Structure formats: structure tokens, C-alpha cells
C-alpha positions as semicolon CSV with decimal commas, in nm:
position;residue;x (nm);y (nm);z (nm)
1;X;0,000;0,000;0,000
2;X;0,136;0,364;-0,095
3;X;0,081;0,654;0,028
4;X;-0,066;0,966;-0,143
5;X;0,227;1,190;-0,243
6;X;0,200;1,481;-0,050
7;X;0,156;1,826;-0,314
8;X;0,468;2,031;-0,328
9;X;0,400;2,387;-0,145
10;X;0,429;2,536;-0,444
11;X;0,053;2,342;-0,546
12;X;-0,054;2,379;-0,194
13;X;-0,056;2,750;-0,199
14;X;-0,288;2,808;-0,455
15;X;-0,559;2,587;-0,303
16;X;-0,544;2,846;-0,050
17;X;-0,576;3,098;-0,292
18;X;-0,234;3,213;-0,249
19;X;0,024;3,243;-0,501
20;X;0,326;2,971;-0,585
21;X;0,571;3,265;-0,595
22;X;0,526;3,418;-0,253
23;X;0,845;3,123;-0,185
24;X;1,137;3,064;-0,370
25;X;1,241;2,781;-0,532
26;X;1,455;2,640;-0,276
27;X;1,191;2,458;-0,046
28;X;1,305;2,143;0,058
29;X;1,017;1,982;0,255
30;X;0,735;2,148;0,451
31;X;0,486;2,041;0,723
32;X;0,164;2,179;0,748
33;X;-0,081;2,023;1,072
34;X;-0,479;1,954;1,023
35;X;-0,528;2,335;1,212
36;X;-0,329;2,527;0,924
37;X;0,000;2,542;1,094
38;X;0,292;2,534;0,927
39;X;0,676;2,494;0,903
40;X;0,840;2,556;0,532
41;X;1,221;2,476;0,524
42;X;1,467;2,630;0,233
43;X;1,809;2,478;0,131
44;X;1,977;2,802;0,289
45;X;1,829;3,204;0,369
46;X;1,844;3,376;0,088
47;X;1,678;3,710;-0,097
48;X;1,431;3,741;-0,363
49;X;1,384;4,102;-0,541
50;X;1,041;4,195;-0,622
51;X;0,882;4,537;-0,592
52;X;1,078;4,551;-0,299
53;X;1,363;4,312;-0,187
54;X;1,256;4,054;0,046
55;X;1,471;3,777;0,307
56;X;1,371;3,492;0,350
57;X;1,517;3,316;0,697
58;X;1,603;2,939;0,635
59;X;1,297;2,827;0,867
60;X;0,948;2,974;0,813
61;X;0,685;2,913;0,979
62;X;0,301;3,064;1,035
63;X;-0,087;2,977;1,026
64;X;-0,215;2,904;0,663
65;X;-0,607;2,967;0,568
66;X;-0,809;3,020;0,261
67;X;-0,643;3,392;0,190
68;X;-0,389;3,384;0,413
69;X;-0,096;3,370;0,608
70;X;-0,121;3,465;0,996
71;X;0,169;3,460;1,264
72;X;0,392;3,523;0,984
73;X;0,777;3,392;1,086
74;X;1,095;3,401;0,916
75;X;1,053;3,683;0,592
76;X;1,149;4,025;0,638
77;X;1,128;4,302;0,394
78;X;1,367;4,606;0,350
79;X;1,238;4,940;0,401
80;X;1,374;5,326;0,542
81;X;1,743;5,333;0,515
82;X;1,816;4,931;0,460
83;X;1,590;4,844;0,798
84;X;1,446;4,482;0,766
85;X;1,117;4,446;0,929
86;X;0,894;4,093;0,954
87;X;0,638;4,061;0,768
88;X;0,333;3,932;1,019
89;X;0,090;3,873;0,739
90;X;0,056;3,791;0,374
91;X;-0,315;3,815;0,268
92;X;-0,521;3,832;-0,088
93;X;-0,893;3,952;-0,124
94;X;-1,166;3,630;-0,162
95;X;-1,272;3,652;-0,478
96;X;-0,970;3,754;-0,625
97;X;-0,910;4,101;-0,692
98;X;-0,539;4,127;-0,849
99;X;-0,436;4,271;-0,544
100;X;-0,204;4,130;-0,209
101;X;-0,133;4,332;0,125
102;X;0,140;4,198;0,352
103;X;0,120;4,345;0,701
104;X;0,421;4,480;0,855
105;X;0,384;4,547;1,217
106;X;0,044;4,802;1,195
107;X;0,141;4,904;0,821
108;X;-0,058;4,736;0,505
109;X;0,080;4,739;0,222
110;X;-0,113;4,625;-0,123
111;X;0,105;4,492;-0,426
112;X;-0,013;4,377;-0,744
113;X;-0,022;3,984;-0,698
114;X;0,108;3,890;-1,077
115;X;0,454;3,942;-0,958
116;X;0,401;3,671;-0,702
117;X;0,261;3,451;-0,954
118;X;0,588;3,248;-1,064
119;X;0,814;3,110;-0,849
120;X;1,133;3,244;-0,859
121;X;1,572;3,123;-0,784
122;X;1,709;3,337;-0,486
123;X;2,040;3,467;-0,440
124;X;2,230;3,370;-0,118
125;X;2,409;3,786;-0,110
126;X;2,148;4,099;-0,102
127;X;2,298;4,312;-0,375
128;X;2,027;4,557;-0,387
129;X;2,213;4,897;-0,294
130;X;1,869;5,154;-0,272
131;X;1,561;5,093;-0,052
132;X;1,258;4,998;-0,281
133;X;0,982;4,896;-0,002
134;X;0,891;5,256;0,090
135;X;0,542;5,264;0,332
């Protein structure tokens, strides 16, 4: 008797309604319990640029719903003079509306989703010399 393969996060996320891209590539396994929690673990940290420039800590971990992610662990974004701040949140509007906010302490911030849409290599160095998540 074999199991059922478990889906790669990468097809998880969009059951939730959440894009594949909001991870890099470099997920090596994941866990995710019956209440939503979960624990997503990357070869190494690394960085991902997209409208702003994002870390991602080699361990991340958080509540997963339809929509959303809650107690958010383990990506920071860069913002006011090279400052990294967590991001607590990652949430998209049910039914779709092209748009995703990712909470940052009591900030929102709304993106346009497409760029989250592929999933993307990271780089191991941040390279990005000017601040491009302004609030």
C-alpha cells in the first residue's frame, strides 16, 4: 500500500488561494498540521527582489487559511534606510481582486499579486544597494 504523495508547497498554496511565488524555489520539505500550521524549510536564507527586496530566513513558519498567512515567521522586507522588518501577514482579497497586502507590524501594504505569480531562484548575497519597499 502507498501513500498519497504529499503536493509540493508550491501546489498547496494556490488551493489556499495564495500564489506559488510568494516562496522561492529552494523549499526542501514542509509540514503543514490539520489546524493550518505550518513549518516551510529552504536549502539556505536567501533574498528574492520583487517590488521591494525581500529575506527569506532558512525556517518559516506561520498559520495558513483560505487567503492567508497569519503569525507570519521568518521573511522580512527592507524598508527606510536598509531596515528589515517581519512581515506578520501575507493576505489576498476572496474573490480575487489582483491585489495582495502583507502586514508589517500596523502598516498594510497592497502589491499587485502577478509578480508573485511564478516562483522564482534566490540569491544567497542581497545586492540591492537603494531601498525599494517605501510605506
Amino acid at each position: 500500500v502507498s501513500l498519497p504523495s504529499q503536493p509540493s508547497i508550491y501546489e498547496l498554496l494556490p488551493k489556499y488561494g495564495l500564489p506559488s511565488g510568494l516562496l522561492p524555489d529552494s523549499v526542501i520539505n514542509y509540514t503543514l498540521s490539520e489546524g493550518g500550521d505550518f513549518e516551510v524549510n529552504l536549502e539556505k536564507p536567501c533574498y528574492l527582489e520583487f517590488q521591494y527586496l525581500v529575506y527569506y530566513e532558512k525556517t518559516i513558519t506561520g498559520k495558513l487559511s483560505v487567503g492567508s498567512i497569519t503569525k507570519l515567521k521568518g521573511i522580512k522586507v527592507q524598508r527606510f534606510f536598509f531596515l528589515w522588518f517581519e512581515v506578520d501577514e501575507i493576505r489576498v482579497d476572496l474573490p480575487p481582486s489582483g491585489s495582495i497586502y502583507f502586514t508589517v507590524g500596523i502598516i498594510d501594504k497592497q502589491l499587485d499579486v502577478d509578480q508573485f505569480m511564478e516562483v522564482r531562484s534566490c540569491r544567497s548575497k542581497n545586492r540591492s544597494p537603494q531601498v525599494i519597499f517605501s510605506l
